[in-house]
Amino acid sequence: MKVLVTGGAGYIGSHVVRQLLLRGDDVLVLDNLVNGHREAVGVARLEVMDLSDNAGLKRLMKAFQPEAVIHFAAFIEVGESVRNPLKYYQNNTANGFSLLAACQEAGIRKFIFSSTAAVYGTPKAVPIPETASLAPINPYGFSKLFVEQALRDLAAASDFRYVALRYFNAAGADPSGEIGESHKPESHLIPLVLQAASGERKDISIFGTDYPTPDGTCVRDYVHVNDLADAHLKALDYLKDGGESRVFNCGYGHGYSVREVLDAVKRMTGKDFSVVEAPPRTGDPAELVADSRLLTEILKWKPQFDNLNAIIETVWNWELNRRY
Ligand code: UDP
């Protein structure tokens, strides 16, 4: 299938691009390379372009004529979205709308959207089903929720169909060691802990030790990026087979605390490092765990890396040999 992947040079996008290429799909990556990495795209074609470039988008749709679009391009830092909300509404929401308009004009009717568990805000209960109330607690979550809403409305108004995947905590790296997570600055727990283990960082902070969880630290559903990537391929096949528009949670349905992650990294790497107990980070819910039964039942998703050690091992492999 001819697939346009926006943000395909980013962390999750690049893992999806790799899997699409491996199964023989025809992929064009659109990325402005603000946070993406040229090296992450592999042999896929790359168009360096910003989604705000309406004329460019139009030209590209005409030239490539994709059958489907997978849309990753977005900013992802919750804290930054609180400090600079318009940056998020402009890039994630307004540019998302521009992309949808370009799709509509080009007659593209299959769309996969990279959404987030942040649309749930602070959940009333875990695991969180897709039907839980949508109540983001930061502009990042709203910037994604607005696009979800536009997708719902578009699908109701036309024969356009979409799948929105609400990611829990993406983690891990492709076992080849060729691609992985590389944010500058890095803010995500697992890469930071492994950088502490490798000596690249002097310590790791635990943000909050007094949460109402078994060990007082936040619990997250860490899902391996290749399992996440596989969910996109399955979503694409689902739309191709005529599946109706749907939203799916992407997570394993169980979580690990920050302390459990630190212990697992120490065990796996055999390295010790300093741990600092710090105050909680604003806007961090105590526990985020997916109810992902729909993904398993409807998309027949079969995760291959549902194991914290396996996730950590692939990140360690990446951190020791990273190329970007
Ligand atoms: N976290 C932490 N120390 C860090 C970075 C993150 O204790 O240096 C915690 C954070 O408070 C959250 C969990 O680790 O509970 C996962 O955070 P991350 O930023 O990786 O993902 P998020 O949950 O924000 O999407």
XYZ file of C-alpha atoms in Angstrom, residues 30-266:
237
model
C 7.107 13.766 5.622
C 9.055 15.340 8.474
C 10.328 18.841 9.226
C 13.292 17.301 11.128
C 12.792 19.713 14.038
C 12.815 16.751 16.415
C 13.118 13.929 13.901
C 16.360 12.361 12.661
C 17.245 11.817 9.025
C 19.136 8.643 10.022
C 15.936 7.151 11.492
C 14.140 6.979 8.165
C 16.331 4.227 6.701
C 15.762 3.649 3.019
C 12.333 5.288 2.928
C 11.955 8.437 0.849
C 11.986 11.576 2.965
C 10.329 14.890 2.155
C 11.571 17.585 4.539
C 8.512 19.773 4.936
C 6.434 21.402 7.641
C 2.755 20.546 7.912
C 1.953 24.257 7.892
C 3.103 24.363 4.253
C -0.329 24.012 2.630
C 0.872 24.388 -0.954
C 3.655 21.868 -0.331
C 1.191 19.395 1.159
C -1.088 19.723 -1.828
C 1.792 19.178 -4.241
C 2.998 16.160 -2.315
C -0.438 14.511 -2.205
C -0.802 14.985 -5.940
C 2.637 13.601 -6.724
C 2.592 10.612 -4.340
C -1.151 9.822 -4.263
C -1.130 7.884 -0.988
C -3.919 5.464 -0.190
C -3.523 6.072 3.531
C -1.899 8.543 5.909
C -0.340 7.751 9.277
C 0.013 10.960 11.238
C 2.689 11.167 13.959
C 4.091 14.657 13.466
C 3.527 16.478 16.764
C 5.197 17.965 19.806
C 5.046 15.673 22.831
C 6.344 17.472 25.925
C 3.562 17.889 28.477
C 5.465 20.486 30.560
C 6.305 22.558 27.506
C 2.633 22.463 26.446
C 1.691 24.028 29.785
C 4.293 26.792 29.384
C 3.644 27.391 25.692
C 0.137 26.146 24.830
C -0.124 27.881 21.470
C 2.934 26.043 20.205
C 0.945 22.826 20.764
C -2.373 24.095 19.421
C -0.583 25.418 16.344
C 1.521 22.385 15.551
C -0.574 19.501 16.856
C -4.082 20.835 16.318
C -4.033 23.489 13.558
C -1.467 21.637 11.438
C -3.406 18.419 12.052
C -6.490 20.122 10.636
C -4.477 21.318 7.607
C -3.373 17.757 6.984
C -6.974 16.541 7.196
C -8.062 19.232 4.736
C -5.310 18.152 2.334
C -6.422 14.520 2.714
C -9.997 15.465 1.989
C -9.014 17.385 -1.091
C -6.864 14.509 -2.330
C -9.630 11.954 -1.673
C -7.648 10.023 0.974
C -10.096 8.080 3.110
C -7.860 6.048 5.419
C -6.143 7.774 8.307
C -4.275 6.535 11.375
C -3.808 9.052 14.148
C -1.256 8.929 16.903
C -3.228 9.873 20.009
C -2.398 9.574 23.648
C -3.542 8.407 27.081
C -3.240 12.108 28.019
C -6.784 12.535 26.620
C -8.046 10.803 29.793
C -6.386 13.229 32.218
C -6.508 11.786 35.723
C -8.495 8.565 35.350
C -11.227 7.655 37.811
C -10.257 3.987 37.645
C -7.556 1.807 36.076
C -7.250 -0.055 33.759
C -8.724 2.692 31.584
C -11.197 1.653 28.876
C -11.665 3.699 25.693
C -15.075 4.739 27.017
C -13.597 6.533 30.063
C -14.305 10.235 30.245
C -12.083 12.452 28.130
C -10.747 15.160 30.388
C -7.178 16.196 29.583
C -5.300 18.080 32.280
C -2.820 19.808 29.991
C -2.719 21.495 26.561
C -0.843 18.542 25.068
C -3.787 16.230 25.820
C -6.277 18.786 24.488
C -4.213 19.400 21.344
C -4.584 15.688 20.504
C -8.201 15.391 21.650
C -9.262 18.201 19.294
C -7.858 16.233 16.362
C -9.684 13.106 17.562
C -12.898 15.142 17.578
C -12.273 16.428 14.048
C -11.719 12.833 12.926
C -15.034 11.741 14.472
C -16.854 14.601 12.762
C -15.197 13.991 9.392
C -16.018 10.292 9.516
C -19.646 11.115 10.347
C -19.863 13.524 7.438
C -18.229 11.446 4.708
C -16.821 8.036 3.773
C -13.527 8.968 5.462
C -12.439 6.340 8.013
C -9.825 6.531 10.735
C -8.209 4.681 13.599
C -6.941 6.702 16.562
C -4.415 4.873 18.723
C -4.121 6.169 22.262
C -0.589 5.337 23.345
C 0.303 4.695 26.938
C 4.068 4.862 27.622
C 6.012 4.056 24.476
C 9.388 2.549 25.354
C 12.114 0.312 23.943
C 14.008 0.314 20.676
C 14.217 -1.895 17.617
C 16.392 -4.919 18.547
C 18.591 -4.252 15.466
C 20.030 -1.284 17.388
C 19.652 0.848 14.244
C 16.823 3.051 15.501
C 15.659 4.097 18.953
C 14.485 6.953 21.121
C 16.459 10.181 20.861
C 14.905 13.322 22.275
C 16.921 16.418 23.043
C 16.653 17.037 25.892
C 15.502 13.594 26.974
C 12.704 13.601 29.537
C 11.419 10.024 29.467
C 12.111 7.694 32.326
C 13.577 4.590 30.679
C 16.164 6.298 28.427
C 17.143 8.554 31.340
C 17.670 5.603 33.681
C 19.814 3.820 31.126
C 21.860 6.984 30.645
C 22.399 6.968 34.407
C 23.464 3.317 34.170
C 25.937 4.065 31.372
C 27.438 6.973 33.335
C 26.234 9.557 30.828
C 24.113 11.082 33.623
C 25.228 11.378 37.204
C 21.926 10.290 38.752
C 18.215 9.758 38.225
C 15.419 11.553 40.032
C 12.203 9.900 41.146
C 9.411 12.445 40.682
C 7.201 11.823 43.693
C 7.428 9.080 46.305
C 4.118 9.644 48.077
C 1.569 8.588 45.463
C -1.245 6.207 46.446
C 0.505 3.269 44.749
C 2.095 0.173 46.363
C 5.584 1.728 46.615
C 4.574 5.405 46.471
C 5.911 6.036 42.952
C 3.930 6.477 39.721
C 2.811 3.419 37.784
C 2.850 3.409 33.972
C 1.975 0.899 31.257
C 5.236 0.753 29.268
C 4.602 -0.633 25.803
C 7.433 -1.627 23.479
C 7.666 0.608 20.416
C 7.721 -2.386 18.041
C 4.474 -3.720 19.505
C 3.083 -0.216 19.134
C 4.320 -0.119 15.536
C 2.617 -3.441 14.873
C -0.674 -1.975 16.108
C -0.390 0.662 13.332
C 0.150 -1.967 10.658
C -2.839 -3.901 11.963
C -4.921 -0.711 12.022
C -3.976 -0.053 8.402
C -5.022 -3.575 7.379
C -8.234 -3.158 9.343
C -9.145 0.001 7.430
C -8.144 -1.636 4.153
C -10.517 -4.500 4.935
C -13.363 -2.018 5.391
C -13.237 -1.696 9.194
C -15.237 1.155 10.673
C -13.658 4.153 12.405
C -12.460 3.288 15.903
C -10.318 4.360 18.821
C -7.995 1.856 20.530
C -5.894 2.038 23.653
C -2.337 0.786 23.177
C -0.784 -0.696 26.284
C -0.251 -4.111 27.851
C -2.864 -3.749 30.587
C -0.408 -3.783 33.476
C 2.059 -1.287 34.784
C 5.372 -0.845 36.601
C 6.280 1.740 39.189
C 9.243 4.087 38.799
C 11.081 2.124 41.512
C 10.390 -1.150 39.717
C 11.881 0.314 36.536
C 15.007 1.494 38.407
C 15.459 -1.924 40.052
C 14.993 -3.741 36.763
C 17.616 -1.532 35.066
C 20.124 -2.108 37.887
